[in-house]
Amino acid sequence: NTINILEHSQTDFGILGNKERCCGSVLLRMGDRESFATIAQENIKQFNELGIKTLVTSCSGCFKTIKEDYAKVGGMNFDIKHTAEYLVELIKSGKLELKHEVKMKVTYHDPCHLGRHSGVYDAPRELLRSIPGIEFVEMERSREFSRCCGAGGGLKAGYPDIQNKISQQRISDALATGATELVSACPFCYQ
């Protein structure tokens, strides 16, 4: 979907395909700093050699890891943006226009890595509000007070029962808004 949007906006972009490696976020969060450092160094080298101006990622974990954790491993010569931030920039610059009405009542879940860890709260909301027809409602616990979905940082793999209880509570928070759709900017939260 991101590729379709970038093509439609006539953005000059590329993807790494089978040369793309994991960012190593889960390894770092679970305490394997040595393996993480190796992956980070390899990725930093590869990204810097590409000559890119901006790296865009749709994963909140990758965003936080590449933007903040990689900076502790090595220097990068490009900007890092979450897809939501980049799409808002495209809309503001006139390169992307959202014309089709989408009649939905939605609420947004702040992913831990994008929200509390990286401070990105406004771009996803701004993006949702720019879609014609969307009725946006906030959950009681949002932004820096948002509950975790329970799926990131190795919790789901290590403690599935706890993760399940956490995710059920977050779904209850969303249902309390009366929204018909729960939106997040993170594949772990989506899962």
PDB file of N, CA and C in Angstrom, residues 21-37 39-40 43 59-66 69-70 113 117 149-159 186-189 191:
ATOM      1  N   ARG A  21      17.450  -6.235   5.629  1.00  0.00           N
ATOM      2  CA  ARG A  21      17.569  -7.019   6.855  1.00  0.00           C
ATOM      3  C   ARG A  21      16.608  -6.480   7.899  1.00  0.00           C
ATOM      4  N   CYS A  22      16.353  -7.284   8.913  1.00  0.00           N
ATOM      5  CA  CYS A  22      15.591  -6.840  10.078  1.00  0.00           C
ATOM      6  C   CYS A  22      16.367  -5.695  10.730  1.00  0.00           C
ATOM      7  N   CYS A  23      15.654  -4.791  11.397  1.00  0.00           N
ATOM      8  CA  CYS A  23      16.321  -3.683  12.084  1.00  0.00           C
ATOM      9  C   CYS A  23      16.980  -4.135  13.383  1.00  0.00           C
ATOM     10  N   GLY A  24      16.544  -5.276  13.928  1.00  0.00           N
ATOM     11  CA  GLY A  24      17.139  -5.793  15.155  1.00  0.00           C
ATOM     12  C   GLY A  24      16.468  -5.308  16.424  1.00  0.00           C
ATOM     13  N   SER A  25      15.338  -4.629  16.317  1.00  0.00           N
ATOM     14  CA  SER A  25      14.657  -4.072  17.482  1.00  0.00           C
ATOM     15  C   SER A  25      14.355  -5.121  18.547  1.00  0.00           C
ATOM     16  N   VAL A  26      13.781  -6.240  18.142  1.00  0.00           N
ATOM     17  CA  VAL A  26      13.403  -7.259  19.126  1.00  0.00           C
ATOM     18  C   VAL A  26      14.638  -7.817  19.813  1.00  0.00           C
ATOM     19  N   LEU A  27      15.725  -8.014  19.065  1.00  0.00           N
ATOM     20  CA  LEU A  27      16.967  -8.484  19.684  1.00  0.00           C
ATOM     21  C   LEU A  27      17.432  -7.518  20.770  1.00  0.00           C
ATOM     22  N   LEU A  28      17.394  -6.229  20.459  1.00  0.00           N
ATOM     23  CA  LEU A  28      17.819  -5.224  21.427  1.00  0.00           C
ATOM     24  C   LEU A  28      16.912  -5.224  22.656  1.00  0.00           C
ATOM     25  N   ARG A  29      15.598  -5.239  22.429  1.00  0.00           N
ATOM     26  CA  ARG A  29      14.648  -5.186  23.541  1.00  0.00           C
ATOM     27  C   ARG A  29      14.734  -6.423  24.437  1.00  0.00           C
ATOM     28  N   MET A  30      15.146  -7.550  23.848  1.00  0.00           N
ATOM     29  CA  MET A  30      15.249  -8.787  24.635  1.00  0.00           C
ATOM     30  C   MET A  30      16.641  -8.974  25.231  1.00  0.00           C
ATOM     31  N   GLY A  31      17.543  -8.014  24.998  1.00  0.00           N
ATOM     32  CA  GLY A  31      18.833  -8.023  25.681  1.00  0.00           C
ATOM     33  C   GLY A  31      20.025  -8.534  24.902  1.00  0.00           C
ATOM     34  N   ASP A  32      19.852  -8.865  23.611  1.00  0.00           N
ATOM     35  CA  ASP A  32      20.981  -9.354  22.820  1.00  0.00           C
ATOM     36  C   ASP A  32      21.653  -8.173  22.121  1.00  0.00           C
ATOM     37  N   ARG A  33      22.377  -7.385  22.907  1.00  0.00           N
ATOM     38  CA  ARG A  33      22.998  -6.158  22.397  1.00  0.00           C
ATOM     39  C   ARG A  33      24.079  -6.424  21.355  1.00  0.00           C
ATOM     40  N   GLU A  34      24.792  -7.518  21.489  1.00  0.00           N
ATOM     41  CA  GLU A  34      25.872  -7.831  20.552  1.00  0.00           C
ATOM     42  C   GLU A  34      25.325  -8.107  19.154  1.00  0.00           C
ATOM     43  N   SER A  35      24.305  -8.965  19.062  1.00  0.00           N
ATOM     44  CA  SER A  35      23.695  -9.245  17.753  1.00  0.00           C
ATOM     45  C   SER A  35      23.057  -7.993  17.180  1.00  0.00           C
ATOM     46  N   PHE A  36      22.417  -7.208  18.048  1.00  0.00           N
ATOM     47  CA  PHE A  36      21.819  -5.955  17.590  1.00  0.00           C
ATOM     48  C   PHE A  36      22.871  -5.033  16.991  1.00  0.00           C
ATOM     49  N   ALA A  37      24.000  -4.868  17.680  1.00  0.00           N
ATOM     50  CA  ALA A  37      25.054  -3.964  17.203  1.00  0.00           C
ATOM     51  C   ALA A  37      25.572  -4.404  15.834  1.00  0.00           C
ATOM     52  N   ILE A  39      23.875  -6.124  13.476  1.00  0.00           N
ATOM     53  CA  ILE A  39      22.836  -5.796  12.486  1.00  0.00           C
ATOM     54  C   ILE A  39      22.802  -4.301  12.230  1.00  0.00           C
ATOM     55  N   ALA A  40      22.851  -3.510  13.290  1.00  0.00           N
ATOM     56  CA  ALA A  40      22.798  -2.053  13.148  1.00  0.00           C
ATOM     57  C   ALA A  40      23.964  -1.547  12.304  1.00  0.00           C
ATOM     58  N   ASN A  43      23.389  -2.460   8.665  1.00  0.00           N
ATOM     59  CA  ASN A  43      22.316  -1.646   8.075  1.00  0.00           C
ATOM     60  C   ASN A  43      22.745  -0.198   7.874  1.00  0.00           C
ATOM     61  N   CYS A  59       6.949   0.593  10.118  1.00  0.00           N
ATOM     62  CA  CYS A  59       6.979  -0.113  11.397  1.00  0.00           C
ATOM     63  C   CYS A  59       7.459   0.836  12.492  1.00  0.00           C
ATOM     64  N   SER A  60       6.662   0.960  13.536  1.00  0.00           N
ATOM     65  CA  SER A  60       7.032   1.843  14.652  1.00  0.00           C
ATOM     66  C   SER A  60       8.293   1.370  15.346  1.00  0.00           C
ATOM     67  N   GLY A  61       8.463   0.046  15.465  1.00  0.00           N
ATOM     68  CA  GLY A  61       9.674  -0.500  16.087  1.00  0.00           C
ATOM     69  C   GLY A  61      10.908  -0.170  15.269  1.00  0.00           C
ATOM     70  N   CYS A  62      10.820  -0.341  13.962  1.00  0.00           N
ATOM     71  CA  CYS A  62      11.947   0.006  13.085  1.00  0.00           C
ATOM     72  C   CYS A  62      12.240   1.499  13.158  1.00  0.00           C
ATOM     73  N   PHE A  63      11.187   2.316  13.177  1.00  0.00           N
ATOM     74  CA  PHE A  63      11.359   3.764  13.245  1.00  0.00           C
ATOM     75  C   PHE A  63      12.164   4.152  14.477  1.00  0.00           C
ATOM     76  N   LYS A  64      11.734   3.705  15.639  1.00  0.00           N
ATOM     77  CA  LYS A  64      12.414   4.042  16.889  1.00  0.00           C
ATOM     78  C   LYS A  64      13.837   3.497  16.893  1.00  0.00           C
ATOM     79  N   THR A  65      13.987   2.265  16.443  1.00  0.00           N
ATOM     80  CA  THR A  65      15.293   1.613  16.458  1.00  0.00           C
ATOM     81  C   THR A  65      16.276   2.324  15.539  1.00  0.00           C
ATOM     82  N   ILE A  66      15.866   2.581  14.309  1.00  0.00           N
ATOM     83  CA  ILE A  66      16.771   3.209  13.342  1.00  0.00           C
ATOM     84  C   ILE A  66      17.045   4.665  13.717  1.00  0.00           C
ATOM     85  N   ASP A  69      18.124   4.307  18.283  1.00  0.00           N
ATOM     86  CA  ASP A  69      19.097   3.318  18.751  1.00  0.00           C
ATOM     87  C   ASP A  69      20.299   3.188  17.815  1.00  0.00           C
ATOM     88  N   TYR A  70      20.063   3.281  16.507  1.00  0.00           N
ATOM     89  CA  TYR A  70      21.190   3.219  15.572  1.00  0.00           C
ATOM     90  C   TYR A  70      22.142   4.392  15.774  1.00  0.00           C
ATOM     91  N   HIS A 113       6.463   2.439  20.590  1.00  0.00           N
ATOM     92  CA  HIS A 113       7.706   2.898  19.981  1.00  0.00           C
ATOM     93  C   HIS A 113       7.544   4.202  19.210  1.00  0.00           C
ATOM     94  N   HIS A 117       7.947   6.458  23.114  1.00  0.00           N
ATOM     95  CA  HIS A 117       9.393   6.352  22.924  1.00  0.00           C
ATOM     96  C   HIS A 117       9.954   7.387  21.951  1.00  0.00           C
ATOM     97  N   CYS A 149      -0.136  -2.318  23.492  1.00  0.00           N
ATOM     98  CA  CYS A 149      -0.924  -3.396  22.882  1.00  0.00           C
ATOM     99  C   CYS A 149      -0.471  -4.758  23.390  1.00  0.00           C
ATOM    100  N   GLY A 150       0.764  -4.829  23.914  1.00  0.00           N
ATOM    101  CA  GLY A 150       1.293  -6.078  24.450  1.00  0.00           C
ATOM    102  C   GLY A 150       2.098  -6.909  23.472  1.00  0.00           C
ATOM    103  N   ALA A 151       2.181  -6.509  22.207  1.00  0.00           N
ATOM    104  CA  ALA A 151       2.803  -7.376  21.205  1.00  0.00           C
ATOM    105  C   ALA A 151       4.287  -7.104  20.953  1.00  0.00           C
ATOM    106  N   GLY A 152       4.798  -5.957  21.353  1.00  0.00           N
ATOM    107  CA  GLY A 152       6.173  -5.609  21.019  1.00  0.00           C
ATOM    108  C   GLY A 152       7.179  -6.016  22.081  1.00  0.00           C
ATOM    109  N   GLY A 153       8.436  -5.762  21.787  1.00  0.00           N
ATOM    110  CA  GLY A 153       9.522  -5.944  22.740  1.00  0.00           C
ATOM    111  C   GLY A 153       9.744  -7.362  23.224  1.00  0.00           C
ATOM    112  N   GLY A 154       9.189  -8.348  22.530  1.00  0.00           N
ATOM    113  CA  GLY A 154       9.376  -9.735  22.926  1.00  0.00           C
ATOM    114  C   GLY A 154       8.341 -10.227  23.930  1.00  0.00           C
ATOM    115  N   LEU A 155       7.439  -9.359  24.382  1.00  0.00           N
ATOM    116  CA  LEU A 155       6.433  -9.753  25.375  1.00  0.00           C
ATOM    117  C   LEU A 155       5.538 -10.868  24.854  1.00  0.00           C
ATOM    118  N   LYS A 156       5.073 -10.718  23.618  1.00  0.00           N
ATOM    119  CA  LYS A 156       4.170 -11.721  23.041  1.00  0.00           C
ATOM    120  C   LYS A 156       4.839 -13.085  22.965  1.00  0.00           C
ATOM    121  N   ALA A 157       6.105 -13.104  22.605  1.00  0.00           N
ATOM    122  CA  ALA A 157       6.825 -14.377  22.493  1.00  0.00           C
ATOM    123  C   ALA A 157       7.120 -14.980  23.863  1.00  0.00           C
ATOM    124  N   GLY A 158       7.477 -14.140  24.810  1.00  0.00           N
ATOM    125  CA  GLY A 158       7.880 -14.642  26.117  1.00  0.00           C
ATOM    126  C   GLY A 158       6.749 -14.870  27.095  1.00  0.00           C
ATOM    127  N   TYR A 159       5.707 -14.057  26.987  1.00  0.00           N
ATOM    128  CA  TYR A 159       4.611 -14.105  27.963  1.00  0.00           C
ATOM    129  C   TYR A 159       3.267 -13.939  27.258  1.00  0.00           C
ATOM    130  N   CYS A 186       1.446   0.598  13.499  1.00  0.00           N
ATOM    131  CA  CYS A 186       2.467  -0.372  13.862  1.00  0.00           C
ATOM    132  C   CYS A 186       2.002  -1.784  13.522  1.00  0.00           C
ATOM    133  N   PRO A 187       2.830  -2.555  12.815  1.00  0.00           N
ATOM    134  CA  PRO A 187       2.421  -3.924  12.493  1.00  0.00           C
ATOM    135  C   PRO A 187       2.328  -4.843  13.707  1.00  0.00           C
ATOM    136  N   PHE A 188       3.110  -4.593  14.755  1.00  0.00           N
ATOM    137  CA  PHE A 188       2.988  -5.406  15.964  1.00  0.00           C
ATOM    138  C   PHE A 188       1.629  -5.149  16.628  1.00  0.00           C
ATOM    139  N   CYS A 189       1.238  -3.882  16.720  1.00  0.00           N
ATOM    140  CA  CYS A 189      -0.069  -3.538  17.295  1.00  0.00           C
ATOM    141  C   CYS A 189      -1.187  -4.130  16.441  1.00  0.00           C
ATOM    142  N   GLN A 191      -1.148  -6.793  14.658  1.00  0.00           N
ATOM    143  CA  GLN A 191      -1.184  -8.230  14.911  1.00  0.00           C
ATOM    144  C   GLN A 191      -1.976  -8.537  16.156  1.00  0.00           C
TER     145      GLN A 191
END
